[in-house]
Amino acid sequence: MTGLVALAGPAGAADLAAARMQMALSLGWHIVLACFGVGMPALLLSAEWRAIRTGDDALLRLARQWAKVAGVLFAVGAVSGTILSFEMGLLWPGLMGTYGQVIGLPFALEGIAFFVEAIFIGAYLYAWDRLPPRVHLLSGVPVLVAGVASAFFVVTANAWMNQPVGFVMENGRVTQVAPWRAMFNPATPPQTLHMIVAAFMVAGFGTASVYAVAMLRGRRDRYHRLGFMIPFTMAAVFAPIQIFLGDYAAKFLAERQPTKLAAAEGLFRTGPNAPLSLGGFVADGRLRYAVEIPSGLSLLVGHSPSTVVQGLDRVPVADRPPVTPVHLAFDTMVGMGSLLFLLAAWYAFAWWRRRDLPRSRWFLRFAALSGVAAVLALETGWIVTEVGRQPWVVYGRLRTLDAVNPAPGLWAGAVIVALVYVFLTVATVYVLRRMAGAPREQEPAPRAAAYAPQEPE
Amino acid sequence: MDAAQVLLVVMWVGVTLYALLAGADFGGGIWDLLAGRSRAGMPQRRLIEHSIGPVWEANHVWLIFVIVVLWTGFPPVFAAVMSTLYIPLTLAALGIIARGAAFAFRKASTELWQQRLFGAAFATSSVLTPFFLGAVAGAVASGRVPPGLAAGDLLRSWLNPTSLLGGVLAVAVCAYLAAVYLCDDAVRAGSPELAGRFRHRALATGLVVGAVALGGISVIRWDAPRLFDGLTHRALALVVAGAVLGLLSLVLLWRRHYLSVRVTAALAVAAVVWGWPLAQYPVMLHPSLTVDEAAAVPAVLHATLLVLAVGALLVLPSMAWLFVLQRRSLHDPGAHG
C-alpha cells in the first residue's frame, strides 16, 4: 500500500480521469438499481392488489416473485448508494467542502425517504405470511412513495449543479445560503420529471423483457402473459409522456444551458436555421459525417426556422465540454426513446383493435430488447447531463479539476472499485437468473395460508 | 445550545445508533465467521440471519445520515476527513459493498458452495469494515487530520497506535454487542443451548473489550495526549460510567439476565461513544478548527434540523413497528425461507 501511494506521485490529470471514471461507474451502476427501486414497487403493488381482488393465483405468484427480486435489487442498490455518499467526499472534497452546505438539504431529505423505504421494504418482504393481505398491501405503499420521493430529492441536487442558485460567494466562502431556493432551482422541474419517468420506463421495460424472452421460448401461460403485460403497460403509458418531457428538457437547455445543448447537437455556429444533426463526430472544430435535417433544431427549440440557437462558438474552447461523446450519447438517448415509443404505440394499437398482444413474433423480439434499450437511453441521458456540464462540476462556478481530491493514488482506488463492480455485476446477474428459474415449481405460493384470516396475537 | 451544537448532538445520536445497531449487525457477521463448519454452524448462522434479516438494510441509513449531516452541517470537516483518510474509507466502503451484496446473495442462493463463498465474503467484510471505521475514528481523535484537502499524511494518519486501537476496539465491541443481543434472540427462538453458547462468547468478548480499553488508556496517553487529557478530565464521568456499566453487564450475563444486559451493554458502548466528542469539544479537527468555525450558515442548520425533526416523526414510529413485527415473527422461525 505504501509503495502504491508513493509510486503514484502527486495528483494530476490521470487522477482526475480516474476519479471521474470511478464516479461515472458507481453512479451509472447505481442509477439502474435505483430505477428498479422506483418502478418495481408499482408493479408489485398492482399485481398484489389485483390478486387480492380477484384471488388470481398467477398474480399472487408474480407479486411474490417480484418481491424477491425487488429485495435483492434494493439490497444491492442500498450498498451502491452508500458508496456514492462516501465518494462524494473521497473523490470530490473540493465540491463538498465549499458547497456541501448548499446541497445538503435534498440529501438529508433523500436520506429520510430512503430510511422509510428501507423500513417498509423490510416489513413488506418479511411479513408476507404474517400480516393480513390488505395490511400487507398497504405496507408496500410507503415503499412506492418513498422511492419516487428519493429520486426527486437526489435529482434536485444534481439540478443545482446545473443551475447553482441560492447562495452568495464571498472570499471563497459561501454565505447567505438559501437552502430551499437552491433545492428548487430552475433545473429542478425538467430534470426530476424526466428522470422519474425514465425510472418507470426502465423498470417496466426491463421487467417485461424477461417475460418476453420466456414467451418467445414458448411459455405463454397466464403467469408469463401477466408478467409481461403489467410492466409493459406501465412503461408504455410513460413512453409518450417521456417524449414531451424530453422536449421540455431540451427547451430548458436552450434557454439556460445553451452550451450543453450545443454540445448535444454538435452545433458549433450560432444562428438561425440551426440544423438537427444525427450521428457524426467532431474533427477540426466541426461536426463531420452527420445527417442533417435543415433548420430542425431551430424548429424544435422555437417552432420557427428563424429561431436563433446558440452554438459552441460563443464559449471559449477551454469551457467547452467534449462534444463527440455528448452528441453521440444524446442521439442514442433520443433514438432509443423514439423506438420505445413506437413499440408502445404498436402495443396500444393491437390492444385497441383486439384486446390482445400484437401477434407478430417480432413484437416480442423487440420487447425482449426493450429493457436494454431503456437502460441505454438512461445511461446516455446521464452522459449528456454530466459530461455536457464539463469542465464545470458546478456550472459556471467550480471546475471539476478544482473539486477533485488532491491526494495521490486515486487511480489505484478506481481500479479496485472497478473490479469490485465487475464482481458485483456478475453475482447480481447470476443470482437473478437463478431466481428467474427456480421458484415456480418448487414453491407455489401458499395461497390458503397467506389469505386465511389471521388470528390476532 | 445554538443550532450548530444541536446538529452536532443529532449527528452523534446517529453515530451512536450506527455503533449500536450496525455494530451488532457487523458482530453477527463475525460470529457467522466463527460459527464452525458449514453444517455444524448452520443453526447459529440461521439464528444470526434471522435476527439481522429485517433490520440490516436500515443500518446503512445511519451511516448515510451521519455522512450527510456532516457535509451539510460541517462541510470543511467532511472534506478534510474524507480526503486525508480516503484509503481506509475506500476500504471500509468496499467492505460495505461486499457485505451487503454477499448477505443478499447468500440468502438467494441455494447451493452449499455458493452459500459458503458468499458467507465468507460476508463474514470477512464484517470484520474489516468496522476495523477501518474504527481506525478512521482513531485518526480524527488523535488529531492527525488537519483542516484542508488531503492536508494530512495519507498513511500515517490511520496507520498509528490510536487508529489501531480504534480498529481493534470497534471489532471487539461489534462482536460483544452481537453476542449479547443474540442470547436473548436465541431464548426467544426456543434454543437455550444456542443462548448458552452466545452467553459464553459475550462473556469472553466483554472481557476482551475491557482489556483492550484498559490497555488503550496507556496507548492514548502516549500517542494522543490531548485526547487523554480530555478523557480524564471533562469526559471522565462518561468514561467511568462506561466502565461501571460494562462490569454490570458481565454480572448480568453471568446471571443470565439477557434482556437487561441488552440495555446495560448498549449504554456502556454509548458512554464510550459520547466520551470522545466530549473530550475534544469544541475542537472538531486539531489543532484549532472548532464547531463554530466549521458550521454551515444558520439558515442551513435550521432547515436541516427542521427536516430531521419531521423525518424523525415519520421514521421512528415506522421503525418501532418493524421491530415489533420482527420480534413477533421470532416465535416461528423457519416459516419463511
mmCIF file with all atom_site columns, C-alpha atoms in Angstrom, chain A residues 1-2 5 71-72 74-76 78-79 81-83 85-86 88-90 93-94 96-97 100-101 103-105 107-109 111-112 114-116 118-123 125-127 129-131 139 173-177 179-180 404-410 416-417 420-421 423-424 427-428 430-431 434-435 457, chain B residues 50 53-54 56-58 60-64 67-68 71-72 75-76 78-79 82-83 85-87 89-94 96-97 100-101 104-105 107-108 110-111 113-114 118 133 149-150 154-155 158 293 295-297 299-300 303-304 306-308 311 314-315 318-319 321-322 325-326 328-329 331-332 335-336:
data_model
loop_
_atom_site.group_PDB
_atom_site.id
_atom_site.type_symbol
_atom_site.label_atom_id
_atom_site.label_alt_id
_atom_site.label_comp_id
_atom_site.label_asym_id
_atom_site.label_entity_id
_atom_site.label_seq_id
_atom_site.pdbx_PDB_ins_code
_atom_site.Cartn_x
_atom_site.Cartn_y
_atom_site.Cartn_z
_atom_site.occupancy
_atom_site.B_iso_or_equiv
_atom_site.pdbx_formal_charge
_atom_site.auth_seq_id
_atom_site.auth_comp_id
_atom_site.auth_asym_id
_atom_site.auth_atom_id
_atom_site.pdbx_PDB_model_num
ATOM 1   C CA . MET A 1 1   ? 0.000   0.000   0.000   1.00 0.00 ? 1   MET A CA 1
ATOM 2   C CA . THR A 1 2   ? 2.805   2.398   0.929   1.00 0.00 ? 2   THR A CA 1
ATOM 3   C CA . VAL A 1 5   ? 0.799   5.565   -2.979  1.00 0.00 ? 5   VAL A CA 1
ATOM 4   C CA . GLY A 1 71  ? -35.454 -7.383  -2.269  1.00 0.00 ? 71  GLY A CA 1
ATOM 5   C CA . VAL A 1 72  ? -32.187 -8.350  -3.943  1.00 0.00 ? 72  VAL A CA 1
ATOM 6   C CA . PHE A 1 74  ? -32.914 -2.997  -3.180  1.00 0.00 ? 74  PHE A CA 1
ATOM 7   C CA . ALA A 1 75  ? -30.118 -4.522  -1.128  1.00 0.00 ? 75  ALA A CA 1
ATOM 8   C CA . VAL A 1 76  ? -27.576 -4.049  -3.883  1.00 0.00 ? 76  VAL A CA 1
ATOM 9   C CA . ALA A 1 78  ? -28.608 0.337   -0.923  1.00 0.00 ? 78  ALA A CA 1
ATOM 10  C CA . VAL A 1 79  ? -24.933 -0.585  -0.801  1.00 0.00 ? 79  VAL A CA 1
ATOM 11  C CA . GLY A 1 81  ? -25.908 4.175   -2.874  1.00 0.00 ? 81  GLY A CA 1
ATOM 12  C CA . THR A 1 82  ? -23.957 4.131   0.387   1.00 0.00 ? 82  THR A CA 1
ATOM 13  C CA . ILE A 1 83  ? -20.746 4.020   -1.613  1.00 0.00 ? 83  ILE A CA 1
ATOM 14  C CA . SER A 1 85  ? -22.208 9.106   -0.377  1.00 0.00 ? 85  SER A CA 1
ATOM 15  C CA . PHE A 1 86  ? -18.630 8.112   0.508   1.00 0.00 ? 86  PHE A CA 1
ATOM 16  C CA . MET A 1 88  ? -18.860 12.488  -2.773  1.00 0.00 ? 88  MET A CA 1
ATOM 17  C CA . GLY A 1 89  ? -16.162 13.187  -0.203  1.00 0.00 ? 89  GLY A CA 1
ATOM 18  C CA . LEU A 1 90  ? -13.441 10.716  -1.187  1.00 0.00 ? 90  LEU A CA 1
ATOM 19  C CA . PRO A 1 93  ? -13.871 17.101  -1.366  1.00 0.00 ? 93  PRO A CA 1
ATOM 20  C CA . GLY A 1 94  ? -13.330 20.404  -3.185  1.00 0.00 ? 94  GLY A CA 1
ATOM 21  C CA . MET A 1 96  ? -18.328 19.248  -0.761  1.00 0.00 ? 96  MET A CA 1
ATOM 22  C CA . GLY A 1 97  ? -16.043 21.385  1.406   1.00 0.00 ? 97  GLY A CA 1
ATOM 23  C CA . GLY A 1 100 ? -21.756 20.807  0.889   1.00 0.00 ? 100 GLY A CA 1
ATOM 24  C CA . GLN A 1 101 ? -23.994 23.064  2.951   1.00 0.00 ? 101 GLN A CA 1
ATOM 25  C CA . ILE A 1 103 ? -26.835 20.999  -1.447  1.00 0.00 ? 103 ILE A CA 1
ATOM 26  C CA . GLY A 1 104 ? -27.036 19.184  1.879   1.00 0.00 ? 104 GLY A CA 1
ATOM 27  C CA . LEU A 1 105 ? -30.771 19.663  2.362   1.00 0.00 ? 105 LEU A CA 1
ATOM 28  C CA . PHE A 1 107 ? -29.617 14.759  0.582   1.00 0.00 ? 107 PHE A CA 1
ATOM 29  C CA . ALA A 1 108 ? -30.984 14.929  4.117   1.00 0.00 ? 108 ALA A CA 1
ATOM 30  C CA . LEU A 1 109 ? -34.488 14.615  2.690   1.00 0.00 ? 109 LEU A CA 1
ATOM 31  C CA . GLY A 1 111 ? -31.882 10.065  3.473   1.00 0.00 ? 111 GLY A CA 1
ATOM 32  C CA . ILE A 1 112 ? -35.236 10.199  5.241   1.00 0.00 ? 112 ILE A CA 1
ATOM 33  C CA . PHE A 1 114 ? -34.537 6.093   1.864   1.00 0.00 ? 114 PHE A CA 1
ATOM 34  C CA . PHE A 1 115 ? -34.986 5.289   5.530   1.00 0.00 ? 115 PHE A CA 1
ATOM 35  C CA . VAL A 1 116 ? -38.739 4.993   5.122   1.00 0.00 ? 116 VAL A CA 1
ATOM 36  C CA . ALA A 1 118 ? -35.783 0.545   3.796   1.00 0.00 ? 118 ALA A CA 1
ATOM 37  C CA . ILE A 1 119 ? -38.070 0.080   6.814   1.00 0.00 ? 119 ILE A CA 1
ATOM 38  C CA . PHE A 1 120 ? -41.162 -0.669  4.789   1.00 0.00 ? 120 PHE A CA 1
ATOM 39  C CA . ILE A 1 121 ? -39.467 -2.880  2.241   1.00 0.00 ? 121 ILE A CA 1
ATOM 40  C CA . GLY A 1 122 ? -38.060 -4.828  5.185   1.00 0.00 ? 122 GLY A CA 1
ATOM 41  C CA . ALA A 1 123 ? -41.552 -5.185  6.614   1.00 0.00 ? 123 ALA A CA 1
ATOM 42  C CA . LEU A 1 125 ? -40.703 -8.708  2.408   1.00 0.00 ? 125 LEU A CA 1
ATOM 43  C CA . TYR A 1 126 ? -40.737 -10.136 5.892   1.00 0.00 ? 126 TYR A CA 1
ATOM 44  C CA . ALA A 1 127 ? -44.424 -10.100 6.562   1.00 0.00 ? 127 ALA A CA 1
ATOM 45  C CA . ASP A 1 129 ? -47.416 -14.526 5.768   1.00 0.00 ? 129 ASP A CA 1
ATOM 46  C CA . ARG A 1 130 ? -47.590 -12.524 8.960   1.00 0.00 ? 130 ARG A CA 1
ATOM 47  C CA . LEU A 1 131 ? -49.982 -9.714  8.088   1.00 0.00 ? 131 LEU A CA 1
ATOM 48  C CA . SER A 1 139 ? -47.269 -1.672  3.947   1.00 0.00 ? 139 SER A CA 1
ATOM 49  C CA . ARG A 1 173 ? -16.685 31.029  1.278   1.00 0.00 ? 173 ARG A CA 1
ATOM 50  C CA . VAL A 1 174 ? -20.373 30.636  0.584   1.00 0.00 ? 174 VAL A CA 1
ATOM 51  C CA . THR A 1 175 ? -22.587 32.934  2.606   1.00 0.00 ? 175 THR A CA 1
ATOM 52  C CA . GLN A 1 176 ? -26.281 33.812  2.661   1.00 0.00 ? 176 GLN A CA 1
ATOM 53  C CA . VAL A 1 177 ? -27.284 30.297  1.739   1.00 0.00 ? 177 VAL A CA 1
ATOM 54  C CA . PRO A 1 179 ? -31.168 26.015  1.011   1.00 0.00 ? 179 PRO A CA 1
ATOM 55  C CA . TRP A 1 180 ? -34.759 25.695  -0.206  1.00 0.00 ? 180 TRP A CA 1
ATOM 56  C CA . VAL A 1 404 ? -11.156 16.545  -7.136  1.00 0.00 ? 404 VAL A CA 1
ATOM 57  C CA . ASN A 1 405 ? -9.283  15.120  -4.155  1.00 0.00 ? 405 ASN A CA 1
ATOM 58  C CA . PRO A 1 406 ? -5.672  16.343  -4.484  1.00 0.00 ? 406 PRO A CA 1
ATOM 59  C CA . ALA A 1 407 ? -4.325  13.197  -2.809  1.00 0.00 ? 407 ALA A CA 1
ATOM 60  C CA . PRO A 1 408 ? -2.154  10.945  -4.987  1.00 0.00 ? 408 PRO A CA 1
ATOM 61  C CA . GLY A 1 409 ? -3.072  7.408   -5.948  1.00 0.00 ? 409 GLY A CA 1
ATOM 62  C CA . LEU A 1 410 ? -6.742  7.851   -6.758  1.00 0.00 ? 410 LEU A CA 1
ATOM 63  C CA . ILE A 1 416 ? -10.056 -1.721  -7.268  1.00 0.00 ? 416 ILE A CA 1
ATOM 64  C CA . VAL A 1 417 ? -13.537 -0.250  -7.228  1.00 0.00 ? 417 VAL A CA 1
ATOM 65  C CA . VAL A 1 420 ? -15.484 -4.905  -7.310  1.00 0.00 ? 420 VAL A CA 1
ATOM 66  C CA . TYR A 1 421 ? -18.254 -3.620  -9.550  1.00 0.00 ? 421 TYR A CA 1
ATOM 67  C CA . PHE A 1 423 ? -17.799 -8.937  -9.493  1.00 0.00 ? 423 PHE A CA 1
ATOM 68  C CA . LEU A 1 424 ? -20.965 -7.353  -8.157  1.00 0.00 ? 424 LEU A CA 1
ATOM 69  C CA . ALA A 1 427 ? -23.013 -12.020 -8.958  1.00 0.00 ? 427 ALA A CA 1
ATOM 70  C CA . THR A 1 428 ? -26.209 -9.982  -9.264  1.00 0.00 ? 428 THR A CA 1
ATOM 71  C CA . TYR A 1 430 ? -26.209 -14.816 -11.681 1.00 0.00 ? 430 TYR A CA 1
ATOM 72  C CA . VAL A 1 431 ? -28.458 -14.685 -8.639  1.00 0.00 ? 431 VAL A CA 1
ATOM 73  C CA . ARG A 1 434 ? -31.269 -18.424 -10.788 1.00 0.00 ? 434 ARG A CA 1
ATOM 74  C CA . MET A 1 435 ? -34.240 -16.776 -9.161  1.00 0.00 ? 435 MET A CA 1
ATOM 75  C CA . GLU A 1 457 ? -51.949 -12.255 18.773  1.00 0.00 ? 457 GLU A CA 1
ATOM 76  C CA . HIS B 2 50  ? -32.961 -14.330 11.219  1.00 0.00 ? 50  HIS B CA 1
ATOM 77  C CA . GLY B 2 53  ? -32.557 -10.035 8.416   1.00 0.00 ? 53  GLY B CA 1
ATOM 78  C CA . PRO B 2 54  ? -35.177 -7.332  8.691   1.00 0.00 ? 54  PRO B CA 1
ATOM 79  C CA . TRP B 2 56  ? -29.709 -4.647  8.428   1.00 0.00 ? 56  TRP B CA 1
ATOM 80  C CA . GLU B 2 57  ? -30.731 -2.674  5.353   1.00 0.00 ? 57  GLU B CA 1
ATOM 81  C CA . ALA B 2 58  ? -31.934 0.149   7.556   1.00 0.00 ? 58  ALA B CA 1
ATOM 82  C CA . HIS B 2 60  ? -26.919 1.716   6.033   1.00 0.00 ? 60  HIS B CA 1
ATOM 83  C CA . VAL B 2 61  ? -29.115 4.678   6.593   1.00 0.00 ? 61  VAL B CA 1
ATOM 84  C CA . TRP B 2 62  ? -27.445 5.596   9.883   1.00 0.00 ? 62  TRP B CA 1
ATOM 85  C CA . LEU B 2 63  ? -24.120 5.828   8.144   1.00 0.00 ? 63  LEU B CA 1
ATOM 86  C CA . ILE B 2 64  ? -25.526 7.824   5.233   1.00 0.00 ? 64  ILE B CA 1
ATOM 87  C CA . ILE B 2 67  ? -22.221 11.473  6.361   1.00 0.00 ? 67  ILE B CA 1
ATOM 88  C CA . VAL B 2 68  ? -24.931 13.770  5.009   1.00 0.00 ? 68  VAL B CA 1
ATOM 89  C CA . TRP B 2 71  ? -21.196 17.525  4.932   1.00 0.00 ? 71  TRP B CA 1
ATOM 90  C CA . THR B 2 72  ? -24.276 19.704  5.316   1.00 0.00 ? 72  THR B CA 1
ATOM 91  C CA . PRO B 2 75  ? -18.524 20.886  5.314   1.00 0.00 ? 75  PRO B CA 1
ATOM 92  C CA . PRO B 2 76  ? -14.820 21.672  5.930   1.00 0.00 ? 76  PRO B CA 1
ATOM 93  C CA . PHE B 2 78  ? -16.192 16.422  5.977   1.00 0.00 ? 78  PHE B CA 1
ATOM 94  C CA . ALA B 2 79  ? -13.859 17.480  3.152   1.00 0.00 ? 79  ALA B CA 1
ATOM 95  C CA . MET B 2 82  ? -12.709 12.225  3.534   1.00 0.00 ? 82  MET B CA 1
ATOM 96  C CA . SER B 2 83  ? -9.741  13.490  1.529   1.00 0.00 ? 83  SER B CA 1
ATOM 97  C CA . LEU B 2 85  ? -8.439  9.322   5.060   1.00 0.00 ? 85  LEU B CA 1
ATOM 98  C CA . TYR B 2 86  ? -9.533  8.225   1.628   1.00 0.00 ? 86  TYR B CA 1
ATOM 99  C CA . ILE B 2 87  ? -7.608  4.953   1.799   1.00 0.00 ? 87  ILE B CA 1
ATOM 100 C CA . LEU B 2 89  ? -12.557 4.929   3.955   1.00 0.00 ? 89  LEU B CA 1
ATOM 101 C CA . THR B 2 90  ? -12.376 3.381   0.494   1.00 0.00 ? 90  THR B CA 1
ATOM 102 C CA . LEU B 2 91  ? -11.527 0.053   2.128   1.00 0.00 ? 91  LEU B CA 1
ATOM 103 C CA . ALA B 2 92  ? -14.466 0.425   4.520   1.00 0.00 ? 92  ALA B CA 1
ATOM 104 C CA . ALA B 2 93  ? -16.701 1.261   1.555   1.00 0.00 ? 93  ALA B CA 1
ATOM 105 C CA . LEU B 2 94  ? -15.520 -1.847  -0.269  1.00 0.00 ? 94  LEU B CA 1
ATOM 106 C CA . ILE B 2 96  ? -19.796 -2.398  2.882   1.00 0.00 ? 96  ILE B CA 1
ATOM 107 C CA . ILE B 2 97  ? -20.334 -3.383  -0.750  1.00 0.00 ? 97  ILE B CA 1
ATOM 108 C CA . GLY B 2 100 ? -24.361 -6.118  1.708   1.00 0.00 ? 100 GLY B CA 1
ATOM 109 C CA . ALA B 2 101 ? -24.161 -7.879  -1.612  1.00 0.00 ? 101 ALA B CA 1
ATOM 110 C CA . ALA B 2 104 ? -28.369 -10.719 -0.048  1.00 0.00 ? 104 ALA B CA 1
ATOM 111 C CA . PHE B 2 105 ? -26.838 -13.199 -2.479  1.00 0.00 ? 105 PHE B CA 1
ATOM 112 C CA . LYS B 2 107 ? -29.982 -15.648 1.042   1.00 0.00 ? 107 LYS B CA 1
ATOM 113 C CA . ALA B 2 108 ? -30.928 -16.070 -2.596  1.00 0.00 ? 108 ALA B CA 1
ATOM 114 C CA . THR B 2 110 ? -29.296 -22.498 -2.827  1.00 0.00 ? 110 THR B CA 1
ATOM 115 C CA . GLU B 2 111 ? -26.104 -24.469 -3.284  1.00 0.00 ? 111 GLU B CA 1
ATOM 116 C CA . TRP B 2 113 ? -20.550 -23.850 -2.205  1.00 0.00 ? 113 TRP B CA 1
ATOM 117 C CA . GLN B 2 114 ? -22.249 -20.586 -3.125  1.00 0.00 ? 114 GLN B CA 1
ATOM 118 C CA . PHE B 2 118 ? -20.943 -15.508 -0.113  1.00 0.00 ? 118 PHE B CA 1
ATOM 119 C CA . LEU B 2 133 ? -14.120 2.752   10.518  1.00 0.00 ? 133 LEU B CA 1
ATOM 120 C CA . LEU B 2 149 ? -7.952  18.990  1.371   1.00 0.00 ? 149 LEU B CA 1
ATOM 121 C CA . ALA B 2 150 ? -5.759  15.917  1.817   1.00 0.00 ? 150 ALA B CA 1
ATOM 122 C CA . LEU B 2 154 ? -2.200  9.711   3.726   1.00 0.00 ? 154 LEU B CA 1
ATOM 123 C CA . LEU B 2 155 ? -0.761  6.694   5.522   1.00 0.00 ? 155 LEU B CA 1
ATOM 124 C CA . TRP B 2 158 ? -4.513  5.985   10.030  1.00 0.00 ? 158 TRP B CA 1
ATOM 125 C CA . GLU B 2 293 ? -15.882 27.818  12.600  1.00 0.00 ? 293 GLU B CA 1
ATOM 126 C CA . ALA B 2 295 ? -20.530 25.047  10.979  1.00 0.00 ? 295 ALA B CA 1
ATOM 127 C CA . ALA B 2 296 ? -22.678 25.932  7.986   1.00 0.00 ? 296 ALA B CA 1
ATOM 128 C CA . VAL B 2 297 ? -24.635 29.195  7.934   1.00 0.00 ? 297 VAL B CA 1
ATOM 129 C CA . ALA B 2 299 ? -30.229 29.108  7.511   1.00 0.00 ? 299 ALA B CA 1
ATOM 130 C CA . VAL B 2 300 ? -28.800 25.727  6.507   1.00 0.00 ? 300 VAL B CA 1
ATOM 131 C CA . ALA B 2 303 ? -33.520 23.945  7.595   1.00 0.00 ? 303 ALA B CA 1
ATOM 132 C CA . THR B 2 304 ? -31.619 20.720  8.262   1.00 0.00 ? 304 THR B CA 1
ATOM 133 C CA . LEU B 2 306 ? -36.414 21.094  10.672  1.00 0.00 ? 306 LEU B CA 1
ATOM 134 C CA . VAL B 2 307 ? -36.170 18.380  8.048   1.00 0.00 ? 307 VAL B CA 1
ATOM 135 C CA . LEU B 2 308 ? -34.624 15.944  10.524  1.00 0.00 ? 308 LEU B CA 1
ATOM 136 C CA . GLY B 2 311 ? -38.117 12.883  9.384   1.00 0.00 ? 311 GLY B CA 1
ATOM 137 C CA . LEU B 2 314 ? -42.000 9.629   10.097  1.00 0.00 ? 314 LEU B CA 1
ATOM 138 C CA . VAL B 2 315 ? -39.182 7.221   10.781  1.00 0.00 ? 315 VAL B CA 1
ATOM 139 C CA . SER B 2 318 ? -42.196 3.037   11.410  1.00 0.00 ? 318 SER B CA 1
ATOM 140 C CA . MET B 2 319 ? -39.039 1.657   12.924  1.00 0.00 ? 319 MET B CA 1
ATOM 141 C CA . TRP B 2 321 ? -43.467 -1.092  14.108  1.00 0.00 ? 321 TRP B CA 1
ATOM 142 C CA . LEU B 2 322 ? -40.770 -3.003  12.217  1.00 0.00 ? 322 LEU B CA 1
ATOM 143 C CA . LEU B 2 325 ? -43.140 -7.184  13.654  1.00 0.00 ? 325 LEU B CA 1
ATOM 144 C CA . GLN B 2 326 ? -39.747 -8.817  13.777  1.00 0.00 ? 326 GLN B CA 1
ATOM 145 C CA . ARG B 2 328 ? -43.340 -11.307 16.860  1.00 0.00 ? 328 ARG B CA 1
ATOM 146 C CA . SER B 2 329 ? -42.037 -13.348 13.969  1.00 0.00 ? 329 SER B CA 1
ATOM 147 C CA . HIS B 2 331 ? -41.666 -17.063 17.580  1.00 0.00 ? 331 HIS B CA 1
ATOM 148 C CA . ASP B 2 332 ? -41.878 -19.112 14.417  1.00 0.00 ? 332 ASP B CA 1
ATOM 149 C CA . ALA B 2 335 ? -41.881 -20.343 8.462   1.00 0.00 ? 335 ALA B CA 1
ATOM 150 C CA . HIS B 2 336 ? -40.230 -18.115 5.924   1.00 0.00 ? 336 HIS B CA 1
#
